[in-house]
XYZ file of C-alpha atoms in Angstrom:
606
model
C 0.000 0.000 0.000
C 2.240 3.095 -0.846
C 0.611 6.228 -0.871
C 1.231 9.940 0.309
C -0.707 10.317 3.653
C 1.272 13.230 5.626
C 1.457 12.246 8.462
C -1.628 10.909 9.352
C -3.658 11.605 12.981
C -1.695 8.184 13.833
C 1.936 9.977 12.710
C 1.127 12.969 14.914
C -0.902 14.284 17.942
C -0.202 18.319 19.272
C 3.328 16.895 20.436
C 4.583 16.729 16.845
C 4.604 20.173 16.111
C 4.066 20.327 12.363
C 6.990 23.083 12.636
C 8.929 20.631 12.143
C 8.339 20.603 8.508
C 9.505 22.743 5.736
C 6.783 23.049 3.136
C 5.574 24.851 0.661
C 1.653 24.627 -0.065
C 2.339 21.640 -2.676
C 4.433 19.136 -1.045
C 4.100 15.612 -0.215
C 5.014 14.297 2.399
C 6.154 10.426 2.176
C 4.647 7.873 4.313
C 5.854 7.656 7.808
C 6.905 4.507 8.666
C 7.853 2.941 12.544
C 9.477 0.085 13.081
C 9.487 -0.679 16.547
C 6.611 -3.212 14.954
C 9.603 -5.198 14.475
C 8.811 -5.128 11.081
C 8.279 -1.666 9.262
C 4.871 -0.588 9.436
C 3.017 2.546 7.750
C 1.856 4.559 11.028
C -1.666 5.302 9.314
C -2.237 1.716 9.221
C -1.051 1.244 12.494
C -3.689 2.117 15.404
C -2.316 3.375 18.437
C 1.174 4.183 16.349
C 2.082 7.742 16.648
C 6.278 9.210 15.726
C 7.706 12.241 16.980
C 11.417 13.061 15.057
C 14.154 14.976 16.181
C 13.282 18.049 14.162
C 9.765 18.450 16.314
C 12.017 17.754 19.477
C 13.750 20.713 18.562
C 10.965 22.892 17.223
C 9.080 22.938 20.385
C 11.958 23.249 22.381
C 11.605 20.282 24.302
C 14.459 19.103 26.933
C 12.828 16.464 29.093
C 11.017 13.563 27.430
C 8.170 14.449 30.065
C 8.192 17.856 28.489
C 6.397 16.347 24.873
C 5.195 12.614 26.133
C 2.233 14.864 28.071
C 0.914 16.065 24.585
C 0.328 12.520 23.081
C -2.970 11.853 23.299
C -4.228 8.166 25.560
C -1.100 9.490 27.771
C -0.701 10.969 31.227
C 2.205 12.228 32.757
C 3.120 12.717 36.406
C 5.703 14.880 37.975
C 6.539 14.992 41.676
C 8.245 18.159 41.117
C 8.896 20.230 37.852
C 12.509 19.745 38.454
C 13.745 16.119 39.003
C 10.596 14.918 40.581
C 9.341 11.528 40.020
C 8.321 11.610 36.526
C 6.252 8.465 35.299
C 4.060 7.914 32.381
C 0.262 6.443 32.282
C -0.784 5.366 28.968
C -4.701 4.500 28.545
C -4.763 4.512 31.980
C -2.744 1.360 32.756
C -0.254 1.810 35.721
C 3.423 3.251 34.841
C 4.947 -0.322 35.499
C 2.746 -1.031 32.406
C 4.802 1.009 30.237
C 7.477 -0.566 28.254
C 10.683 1.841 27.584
C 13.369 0.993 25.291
C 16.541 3.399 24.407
C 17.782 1.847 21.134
C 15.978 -1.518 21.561
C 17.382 -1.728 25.108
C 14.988 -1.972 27.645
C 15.507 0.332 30.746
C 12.637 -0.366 32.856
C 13.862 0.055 36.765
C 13.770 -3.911 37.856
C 13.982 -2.310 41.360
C 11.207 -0.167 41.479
C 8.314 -1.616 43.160
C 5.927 -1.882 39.851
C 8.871 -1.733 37.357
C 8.105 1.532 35.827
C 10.566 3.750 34.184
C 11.352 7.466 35.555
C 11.407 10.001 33.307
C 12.700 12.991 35.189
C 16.045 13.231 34.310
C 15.962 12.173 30.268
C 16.797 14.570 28.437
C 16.147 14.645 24.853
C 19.271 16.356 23.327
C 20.568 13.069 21.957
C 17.266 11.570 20.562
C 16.422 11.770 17.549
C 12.841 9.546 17.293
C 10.175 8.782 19.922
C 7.906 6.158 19.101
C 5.221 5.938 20.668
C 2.652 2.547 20.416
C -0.426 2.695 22.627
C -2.394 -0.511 23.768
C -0.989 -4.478 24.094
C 2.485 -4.919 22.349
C 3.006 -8.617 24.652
C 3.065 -9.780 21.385
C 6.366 -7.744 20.119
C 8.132 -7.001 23.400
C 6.759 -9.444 26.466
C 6.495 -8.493 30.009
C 5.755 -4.726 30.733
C 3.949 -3.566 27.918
C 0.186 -3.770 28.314
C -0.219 -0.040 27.958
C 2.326 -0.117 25.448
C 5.781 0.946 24.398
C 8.049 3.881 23.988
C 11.004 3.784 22.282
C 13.650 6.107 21.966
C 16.235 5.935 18.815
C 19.755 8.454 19.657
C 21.175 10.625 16.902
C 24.106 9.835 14.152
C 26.068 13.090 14.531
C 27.815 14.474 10.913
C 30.158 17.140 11.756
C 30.011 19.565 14.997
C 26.784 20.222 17.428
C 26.739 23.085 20.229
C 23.486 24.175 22.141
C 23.987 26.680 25.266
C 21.189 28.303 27.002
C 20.344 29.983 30.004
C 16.993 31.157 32.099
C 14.978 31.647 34.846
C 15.305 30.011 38.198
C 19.098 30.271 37.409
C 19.089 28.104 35.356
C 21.971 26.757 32.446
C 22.096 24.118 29.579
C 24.726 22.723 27.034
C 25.153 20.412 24.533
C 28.355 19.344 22.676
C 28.532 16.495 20.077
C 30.502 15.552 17.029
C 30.776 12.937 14.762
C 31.252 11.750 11.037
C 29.044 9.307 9.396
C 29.358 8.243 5.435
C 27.686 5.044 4.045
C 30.417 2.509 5.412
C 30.515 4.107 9.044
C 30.130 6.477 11.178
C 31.043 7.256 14.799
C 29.867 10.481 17.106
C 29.549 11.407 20.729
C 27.859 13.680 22.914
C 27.387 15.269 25.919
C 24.751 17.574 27.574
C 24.379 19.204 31.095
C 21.304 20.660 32.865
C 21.364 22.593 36.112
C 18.623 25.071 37.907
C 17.964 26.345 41.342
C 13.976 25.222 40.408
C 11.345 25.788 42.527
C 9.857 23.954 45.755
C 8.852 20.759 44.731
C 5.970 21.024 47.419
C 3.579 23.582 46.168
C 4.708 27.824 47.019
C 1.197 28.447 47.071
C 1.114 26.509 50.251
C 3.782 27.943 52.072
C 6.594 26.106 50.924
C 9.535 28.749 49.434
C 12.528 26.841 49.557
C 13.790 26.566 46.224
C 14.621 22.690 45.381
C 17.549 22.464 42.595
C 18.260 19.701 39.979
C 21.326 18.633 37.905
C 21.544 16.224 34.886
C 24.419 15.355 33.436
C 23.626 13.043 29.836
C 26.905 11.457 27.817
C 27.167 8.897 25.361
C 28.714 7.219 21.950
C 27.340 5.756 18.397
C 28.521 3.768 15.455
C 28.050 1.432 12.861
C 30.668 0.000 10.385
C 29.644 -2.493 7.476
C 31.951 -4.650 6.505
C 30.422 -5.684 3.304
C 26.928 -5.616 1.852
C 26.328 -8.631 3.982
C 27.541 -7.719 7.265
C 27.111 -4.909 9.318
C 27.854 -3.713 13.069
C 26.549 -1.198 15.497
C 26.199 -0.512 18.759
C 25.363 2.961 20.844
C 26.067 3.651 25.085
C 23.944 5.907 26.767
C 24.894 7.272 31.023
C 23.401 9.676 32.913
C 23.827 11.082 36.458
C 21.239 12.931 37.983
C 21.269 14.631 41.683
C 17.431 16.824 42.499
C 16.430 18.017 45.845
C 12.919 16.804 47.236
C 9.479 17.572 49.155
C 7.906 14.343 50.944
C 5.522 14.046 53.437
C 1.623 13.973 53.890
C 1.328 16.627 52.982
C 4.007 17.512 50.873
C 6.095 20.164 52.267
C 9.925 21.705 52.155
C 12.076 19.529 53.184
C 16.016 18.715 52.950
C 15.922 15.213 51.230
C 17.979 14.657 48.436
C 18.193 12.117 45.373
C 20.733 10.893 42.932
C 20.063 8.318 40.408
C 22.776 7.048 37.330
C 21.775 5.225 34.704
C 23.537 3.710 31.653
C 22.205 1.207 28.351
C 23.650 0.447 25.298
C 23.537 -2.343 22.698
C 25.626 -4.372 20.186
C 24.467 -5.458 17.156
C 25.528 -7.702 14.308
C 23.206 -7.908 10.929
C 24.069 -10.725 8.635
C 21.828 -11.591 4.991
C 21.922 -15.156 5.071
C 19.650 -17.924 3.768
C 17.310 -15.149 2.255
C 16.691 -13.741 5.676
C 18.532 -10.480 7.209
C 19.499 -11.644 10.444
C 20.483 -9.671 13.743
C 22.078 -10.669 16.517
C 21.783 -8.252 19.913
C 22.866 -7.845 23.222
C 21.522 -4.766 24.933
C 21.916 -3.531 28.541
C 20.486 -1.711 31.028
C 22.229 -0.626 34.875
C 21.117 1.804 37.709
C 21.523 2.844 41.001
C 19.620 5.344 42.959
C 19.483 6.842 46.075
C 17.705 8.677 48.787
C 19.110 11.188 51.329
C 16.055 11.707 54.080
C 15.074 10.203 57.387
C 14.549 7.041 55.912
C 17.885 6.590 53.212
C 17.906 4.059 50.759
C 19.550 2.663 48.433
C 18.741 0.228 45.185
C 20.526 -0.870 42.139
C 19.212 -2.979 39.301
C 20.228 -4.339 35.810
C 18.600 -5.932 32.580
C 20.500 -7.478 29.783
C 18.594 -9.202 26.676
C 20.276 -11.061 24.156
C 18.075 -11.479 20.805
C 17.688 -13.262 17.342
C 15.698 -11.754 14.758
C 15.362 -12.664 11.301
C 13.693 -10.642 8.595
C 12.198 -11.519 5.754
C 9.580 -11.779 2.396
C 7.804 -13.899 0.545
C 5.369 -12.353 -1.966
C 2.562 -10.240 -0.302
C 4.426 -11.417 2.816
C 6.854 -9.112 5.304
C 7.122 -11.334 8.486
C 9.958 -11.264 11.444
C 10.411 -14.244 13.754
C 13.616 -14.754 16.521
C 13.972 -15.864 19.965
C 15.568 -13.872 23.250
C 16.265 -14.152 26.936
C 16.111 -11.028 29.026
C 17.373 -11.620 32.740
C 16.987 -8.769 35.401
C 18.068 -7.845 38.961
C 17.401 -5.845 41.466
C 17.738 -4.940 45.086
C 15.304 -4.960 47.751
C 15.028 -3.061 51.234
C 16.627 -5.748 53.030
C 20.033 -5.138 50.695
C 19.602 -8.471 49.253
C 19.105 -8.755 45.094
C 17.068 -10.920 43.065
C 16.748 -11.909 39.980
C 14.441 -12.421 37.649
C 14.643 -14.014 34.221
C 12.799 -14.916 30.641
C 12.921 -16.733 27.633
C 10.785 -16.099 24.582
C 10.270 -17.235 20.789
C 8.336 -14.619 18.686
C 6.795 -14.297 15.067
C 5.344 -11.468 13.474
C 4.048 -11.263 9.799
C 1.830 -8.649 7.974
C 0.038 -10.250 4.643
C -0.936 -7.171 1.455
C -4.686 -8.484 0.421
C -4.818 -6.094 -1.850
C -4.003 -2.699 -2.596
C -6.034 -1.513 -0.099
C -6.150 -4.378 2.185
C -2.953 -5.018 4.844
C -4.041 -7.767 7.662
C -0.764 -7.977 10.261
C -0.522 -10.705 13.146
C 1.481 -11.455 15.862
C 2.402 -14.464 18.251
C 4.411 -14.519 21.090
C 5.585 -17.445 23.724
C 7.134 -16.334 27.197
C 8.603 -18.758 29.593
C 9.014 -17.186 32.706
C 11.579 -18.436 35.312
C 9.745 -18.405 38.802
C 5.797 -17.322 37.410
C 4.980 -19.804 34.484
C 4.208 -19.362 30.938
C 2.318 -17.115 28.471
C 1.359 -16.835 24.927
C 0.010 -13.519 23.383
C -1.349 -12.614 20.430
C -2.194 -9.508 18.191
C -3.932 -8.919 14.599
C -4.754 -5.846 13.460
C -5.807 -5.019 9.794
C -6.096 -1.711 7.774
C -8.377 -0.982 5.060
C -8.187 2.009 2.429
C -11.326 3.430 1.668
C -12.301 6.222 -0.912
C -12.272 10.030 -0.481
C -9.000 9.514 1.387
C -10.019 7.343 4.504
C -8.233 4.265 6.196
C -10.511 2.090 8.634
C -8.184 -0.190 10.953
C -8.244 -2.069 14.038
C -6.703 -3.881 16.418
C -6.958 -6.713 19.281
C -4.293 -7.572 21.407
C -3.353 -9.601 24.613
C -0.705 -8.796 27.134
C 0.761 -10.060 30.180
C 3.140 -8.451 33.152
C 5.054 -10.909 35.379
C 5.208 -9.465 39.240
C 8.189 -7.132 39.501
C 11.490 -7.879 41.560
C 9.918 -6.080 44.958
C 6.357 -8.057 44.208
C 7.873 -11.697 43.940
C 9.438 -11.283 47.270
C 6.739 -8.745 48.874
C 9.369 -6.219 49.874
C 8.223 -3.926 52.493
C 5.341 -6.448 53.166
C 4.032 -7.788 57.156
C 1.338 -10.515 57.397
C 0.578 -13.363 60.141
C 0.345 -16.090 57.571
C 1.793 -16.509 54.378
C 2.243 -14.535 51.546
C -0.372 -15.335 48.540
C 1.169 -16.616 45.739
C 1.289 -14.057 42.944
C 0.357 -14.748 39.005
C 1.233 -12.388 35.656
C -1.162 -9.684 35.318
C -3.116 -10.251 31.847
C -4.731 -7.617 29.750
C -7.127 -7.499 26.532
C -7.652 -4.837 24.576
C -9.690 -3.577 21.207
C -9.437 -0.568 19.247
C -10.855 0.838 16.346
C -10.068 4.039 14.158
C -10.884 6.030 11.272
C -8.259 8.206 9.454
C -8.844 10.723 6.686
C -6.318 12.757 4.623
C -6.937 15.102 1.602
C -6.129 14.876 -1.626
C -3.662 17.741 -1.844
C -1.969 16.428 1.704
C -2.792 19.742 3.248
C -5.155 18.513 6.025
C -5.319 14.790 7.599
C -6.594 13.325 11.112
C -8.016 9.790 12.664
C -9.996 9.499 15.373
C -9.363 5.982 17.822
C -11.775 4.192 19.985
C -10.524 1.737 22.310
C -11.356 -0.645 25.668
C -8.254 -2.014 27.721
C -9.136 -4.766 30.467
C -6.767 -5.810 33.431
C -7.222 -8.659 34.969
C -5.262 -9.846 38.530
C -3.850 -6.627 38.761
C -1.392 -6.704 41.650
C -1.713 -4.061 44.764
C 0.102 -3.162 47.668
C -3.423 -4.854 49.540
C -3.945 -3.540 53.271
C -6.220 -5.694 55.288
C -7.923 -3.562 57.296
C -9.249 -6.589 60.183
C -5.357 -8.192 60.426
C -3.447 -4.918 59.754
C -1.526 -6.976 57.423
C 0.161 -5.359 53.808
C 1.450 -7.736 51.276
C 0.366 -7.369 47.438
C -1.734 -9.333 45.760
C -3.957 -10.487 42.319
C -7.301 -8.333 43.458
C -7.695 -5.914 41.466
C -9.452 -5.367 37.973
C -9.386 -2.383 35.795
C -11.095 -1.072 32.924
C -10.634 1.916 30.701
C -12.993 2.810 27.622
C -11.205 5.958 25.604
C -11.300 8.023 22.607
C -8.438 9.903 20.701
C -8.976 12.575 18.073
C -5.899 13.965 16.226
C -5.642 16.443 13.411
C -3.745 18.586 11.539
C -4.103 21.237 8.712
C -1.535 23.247 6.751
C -2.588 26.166 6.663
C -0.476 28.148 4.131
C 2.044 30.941 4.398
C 4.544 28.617 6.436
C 2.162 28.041 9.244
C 0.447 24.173 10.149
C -2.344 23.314 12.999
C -2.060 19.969 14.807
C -4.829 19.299 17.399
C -5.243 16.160 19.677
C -7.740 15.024 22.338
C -8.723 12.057 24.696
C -11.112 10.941 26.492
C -10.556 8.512 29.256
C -12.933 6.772 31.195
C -10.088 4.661 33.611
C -11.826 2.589 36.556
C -11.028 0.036 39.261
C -13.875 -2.299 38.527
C -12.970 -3.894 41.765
C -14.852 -0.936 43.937
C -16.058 0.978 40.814
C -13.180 4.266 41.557
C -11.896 6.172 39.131
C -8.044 5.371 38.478
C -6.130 7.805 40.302
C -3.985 10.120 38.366
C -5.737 10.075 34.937
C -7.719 12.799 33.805
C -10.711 12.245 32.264
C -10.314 14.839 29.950
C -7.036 16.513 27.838
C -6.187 17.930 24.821
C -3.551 20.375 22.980
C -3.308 22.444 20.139
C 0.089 23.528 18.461
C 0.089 26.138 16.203
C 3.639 26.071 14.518
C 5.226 28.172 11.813
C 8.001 27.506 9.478
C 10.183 30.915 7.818
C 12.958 32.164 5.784
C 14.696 32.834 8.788
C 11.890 32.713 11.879
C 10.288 29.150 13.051
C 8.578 28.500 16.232
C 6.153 26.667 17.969
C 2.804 27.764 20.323
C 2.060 25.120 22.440
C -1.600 25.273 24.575
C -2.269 22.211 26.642
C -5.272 21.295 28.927
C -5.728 18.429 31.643
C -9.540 18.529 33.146
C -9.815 17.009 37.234
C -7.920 14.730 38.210
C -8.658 11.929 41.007
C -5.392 11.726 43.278
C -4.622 10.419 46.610
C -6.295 12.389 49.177
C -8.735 14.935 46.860
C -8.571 15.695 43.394
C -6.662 17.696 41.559
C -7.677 20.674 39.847
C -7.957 21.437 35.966
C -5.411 23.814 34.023
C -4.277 25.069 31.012
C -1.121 26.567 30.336
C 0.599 27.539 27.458
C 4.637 27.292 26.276
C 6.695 29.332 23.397
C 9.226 28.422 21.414
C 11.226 30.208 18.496
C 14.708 30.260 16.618
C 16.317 32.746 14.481
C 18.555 31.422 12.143
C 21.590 34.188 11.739
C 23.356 32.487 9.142
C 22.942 28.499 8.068
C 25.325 27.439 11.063
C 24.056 29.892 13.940
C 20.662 30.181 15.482
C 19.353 32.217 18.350
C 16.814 30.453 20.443
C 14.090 31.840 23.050
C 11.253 29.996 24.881
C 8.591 31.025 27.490
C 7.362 28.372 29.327
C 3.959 28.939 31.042
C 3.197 31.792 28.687
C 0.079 33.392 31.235
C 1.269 32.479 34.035
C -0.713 29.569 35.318
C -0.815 28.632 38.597
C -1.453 24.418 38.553
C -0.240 20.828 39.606
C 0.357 18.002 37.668
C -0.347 16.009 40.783
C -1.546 17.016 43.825
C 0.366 18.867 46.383
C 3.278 19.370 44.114
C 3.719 22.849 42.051
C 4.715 23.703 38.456
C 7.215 26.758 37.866
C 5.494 30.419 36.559
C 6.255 32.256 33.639
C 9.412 31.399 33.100
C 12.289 32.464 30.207
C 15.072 31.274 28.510
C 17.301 32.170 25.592
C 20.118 30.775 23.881
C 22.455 29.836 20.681
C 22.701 26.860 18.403
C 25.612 25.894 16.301
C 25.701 23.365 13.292
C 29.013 22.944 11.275
């Protein structure tokens, strides 16, 4: 099925800036195509699928990954602090352990976390050059941890010299330095980036709480590839970062002096070999981090993944189809000091079939052998239909599973009088439908996605209110029933629309509760503009009430800037306003966001 289709709602929500783009009123734009499908897939035909590249990254101005994640419609982010605070994702209201995270096809979930969930505070985006983004069940492609779905993160190739400085409110600084050379037989770069601000209180001023609580964020890392014929090729990449923030705990949160520091470094080998018709890669990727906490109660926990994977790609026909085999083993430590591990092995197909020209059905199988909690096979098919005037109907249904993290296998921090129940993998089912549309002339496109997600033997941190005993179990269920519109328009004259908006009804069918932390209702709208000289970015983003623990948070909507003035084609000044009017609002409850805030700076490309 090749056609031109922009973009399509399922390329883009308000994230992806259509800034981005340099147009003029009759261009094309070439089908955008993911591939953390494990086998390249057209994002319009791909429900949930959604791609933000490195020129929208830079176009809005984005440094944390939390800063552009929030604008993707299905997904909710929380920040225990606007600097360094816990920063975890939510996507279709599945908990953050139910978020997948790979950097490079290495997967950097926290083993020692007690749900497995990945924190965002401290990655910055300097070095990344694509997000994808897949909503709903990918058990099927990736295994444990991905019921809500995956995010992956792809770093840059660097071609000759990169410098970013810039500098703001709240005192605050940021550089950038990378260089590399890349030609069709290899390339090699490195990088490395540093963030530092006085910030604000992570417990809310409004309540009393001035004490200003800094972060720093230091990012460094390498990339290469070398082919060594037509038939063999290497790379690899190594990613570390070292974060130290200042915190506000407490019920309720207040100023405080506890402290945090976290480090963190992945990175993967790779060989790719055509052989027997197939292209076959051979990986070993790798995950390792340590954090800890300065307060009353210190602590410290490390953990570490490693996966080592076959995949073979391949065609036949009408046929694309992937199959392999990998092990992933993970550790991590638990309050008592001690570590354990954890560990999987898996076989995997995937295969997508062209009916016709308009007619693309793609399927997926997966078998998991877990170490300590048994076995599981998932499953996804999904198919795609083009329709006239410009419309693609697709669909998808998916299973997923999550095995009980490190802490939940050996109830850490747990007390009960008898014995522990025995814990089983979460499961999850999920359906989606959506309807995308894109004109003629490519100027305007947009899809709109309905969806259900079921979880089944969800495990809690259960309190039993008659024994006073804590331990988690399988007791809870969970339902959420969405919708997510997504559009954009070019609008002429160098300047685009891109709108997005979901609807999320997330509930605890266990006691009928709302899920805590997901707003019902959110939306953005980026109105971006591409010049001669001038580009830039205006950035409006909504969240309606929000259910958190102990009362509900309140609505908002705040606004962010961002613009560059290209001087000559190497130099470019750079300004953004964050918070454009001012807002005063929490992400979650108890914990503030910064005011108006400014920053300005230079860009260098050689």
């Amino acid at each position: 099925m090749k056609r031109s289709i922009l973009l399509s709602t399922a390329a883009l929500s308000a994230a992806f800036a259509a800034p981005a783009f340099a147009f003029d009123e009759a261009t094309q734009l070439d089908d955008v195509v993911i591939t953390a499908t494990r086998i390249s897939a057209i994002v319009a035909d791909t429900p949930g699928a959604r791609v933000i590249d490195g020129k929208t990254i830079e176009q809005r101005g984005a440094v944390f990954a939390a800063d552009i994640l929030s604008d993707v419609p299905g997904l909710s982010v929380t920040r225990t602090g606007a600097f360094g605070g816990l920063a975890q994702v939510r996507m279709r209201g599945a908990t953050p352990g139910k978020t997948l995270v790979l950097v490079d096809g290495a997967p950097v979930n926290d083993a020692a976390e007690p749900n497995g969930a990945y924190d965002f505070s401290g990655f910055e985006l300097g070095d990344i050059d694509r997000i994808e983004v897949l909503s709903g069940p990918q058990s099927s492609l990736w295994g444990s941890d991905a019921i809500g779905g995956v995010i992956s993160f792809t770093t840059k190739e660097i071609d000759g010299l990169r410098a970013e400085a810039e500098a703001g409110s709240y005192d605050t600084v940021r550089g950038r330095l990378a260089a590399g050379v890349a030609n069709e037989t290899y390339a090699v770069s490195a990088y490395v980036s540093h963030f530092d601000t006085d910030g604000i209180s992570a417990a809310d001023e409004a309540n009393g709480n001035p004490e200003a609580d800094g972060f720093t964020t230091t990012t460094a890392g390498v990339k290469g590839r070398y082919a060594v014929s037509d038939n063999v090729k290497f790379d690899g990449s190594a990613r570390w970062s070292k974060s130290d923030a200042d915190m506000d705990n407490g019920f309720p949160v207040s100023d405080n002096d506890d402290t945090s520091e976290s480090e963190q470094w992945s990175g993967f080998a790779r060989a790719s070999v055509e052989g027997f018709g197939l292209d076959h890669q051979f990986s070993v990727s790798t995950s390792d981090i340590e954090r800890q906490t300065f307060s009353a109660f210190p602590s410290t926990f490390k953990a570490d993944r490693q996966a080592y994977r076959w995949q073979a790609n391949g065609e036949a026909g009408a046929a694309t189809y992937a199959f392999g085999a990998e092990r992933e083993e993970s550790e991590g430590s638990i309050s008592t000091g001690d570590k354990v591990s954890l560990g999987t092995s898996s076989v995997f197909g995937t295969a997508r079939y062209e009916v016709s020209d308009a007619l693309s059905i793609t399927s997926g199988l997966r078998f998991d052998d877990t170490d300590d909690f048994g076995s599981k096979t998932t499953g996804r098919i999904s198919a795609a239909y083009e329709l006239t005037g410009g419309f693609i109907l697709s669909g998808a249904y998916g299973t997923g599973f999550k095995a009980p993290s490190v802490s939940q296998a050996v109830c850490d921090f747990c007390f009960s009088s008898t014995p522990y129940p025995t814990l089983k993998p979460e499961t999850a089912d999920s359906i989606e439908v959506a309807l995308g549309w894109a004109s003629a002339d490519g100027r305007f496109d947009g899809r709109a996605t309905l969806y259900r997600l079921n979880v089944e033997d969800q495990i809690i941190y259960f309190f039993n209110e008659d024994t006073f005993d804590i331990y988690y179990d399988n007791v809870d269920r969970t339902r959420s029933d969405g919708v997510e519109l997504e559009g954009r328009a070019l609008l002429g004259a160098g300047f685009d629309l891109t709108l997005a908006y979901a609807w999320t009804d997330a509930e605890d069918r266990s006691t009928g509760a709302r899920l805590l932390r997901v707003p019902e209702h959110a939306g953005s709208a980026t109105l971006g503009w591409t010049g001669d000289r001038i580009s830039g970015a205006l950035t409006v983003r909504a969240e309606g009430d929000q259910d958190d623990s102990g009362g509900v948070r309140d609505s908002f909507v705040t606004a962010n800037l961002n613009t560059a003035y290209q001087l000559t084609d190497q130099v470019a000044l750079t300004a953004r306003i964050e918070n454009l009017a001012d807002e005063r609002y929490q992400q979650v409850l108890g914990y503030g966001e910064p005011g108006r805030s400014a920053y300005v700076g230079v860009r260098l490309r050689y």
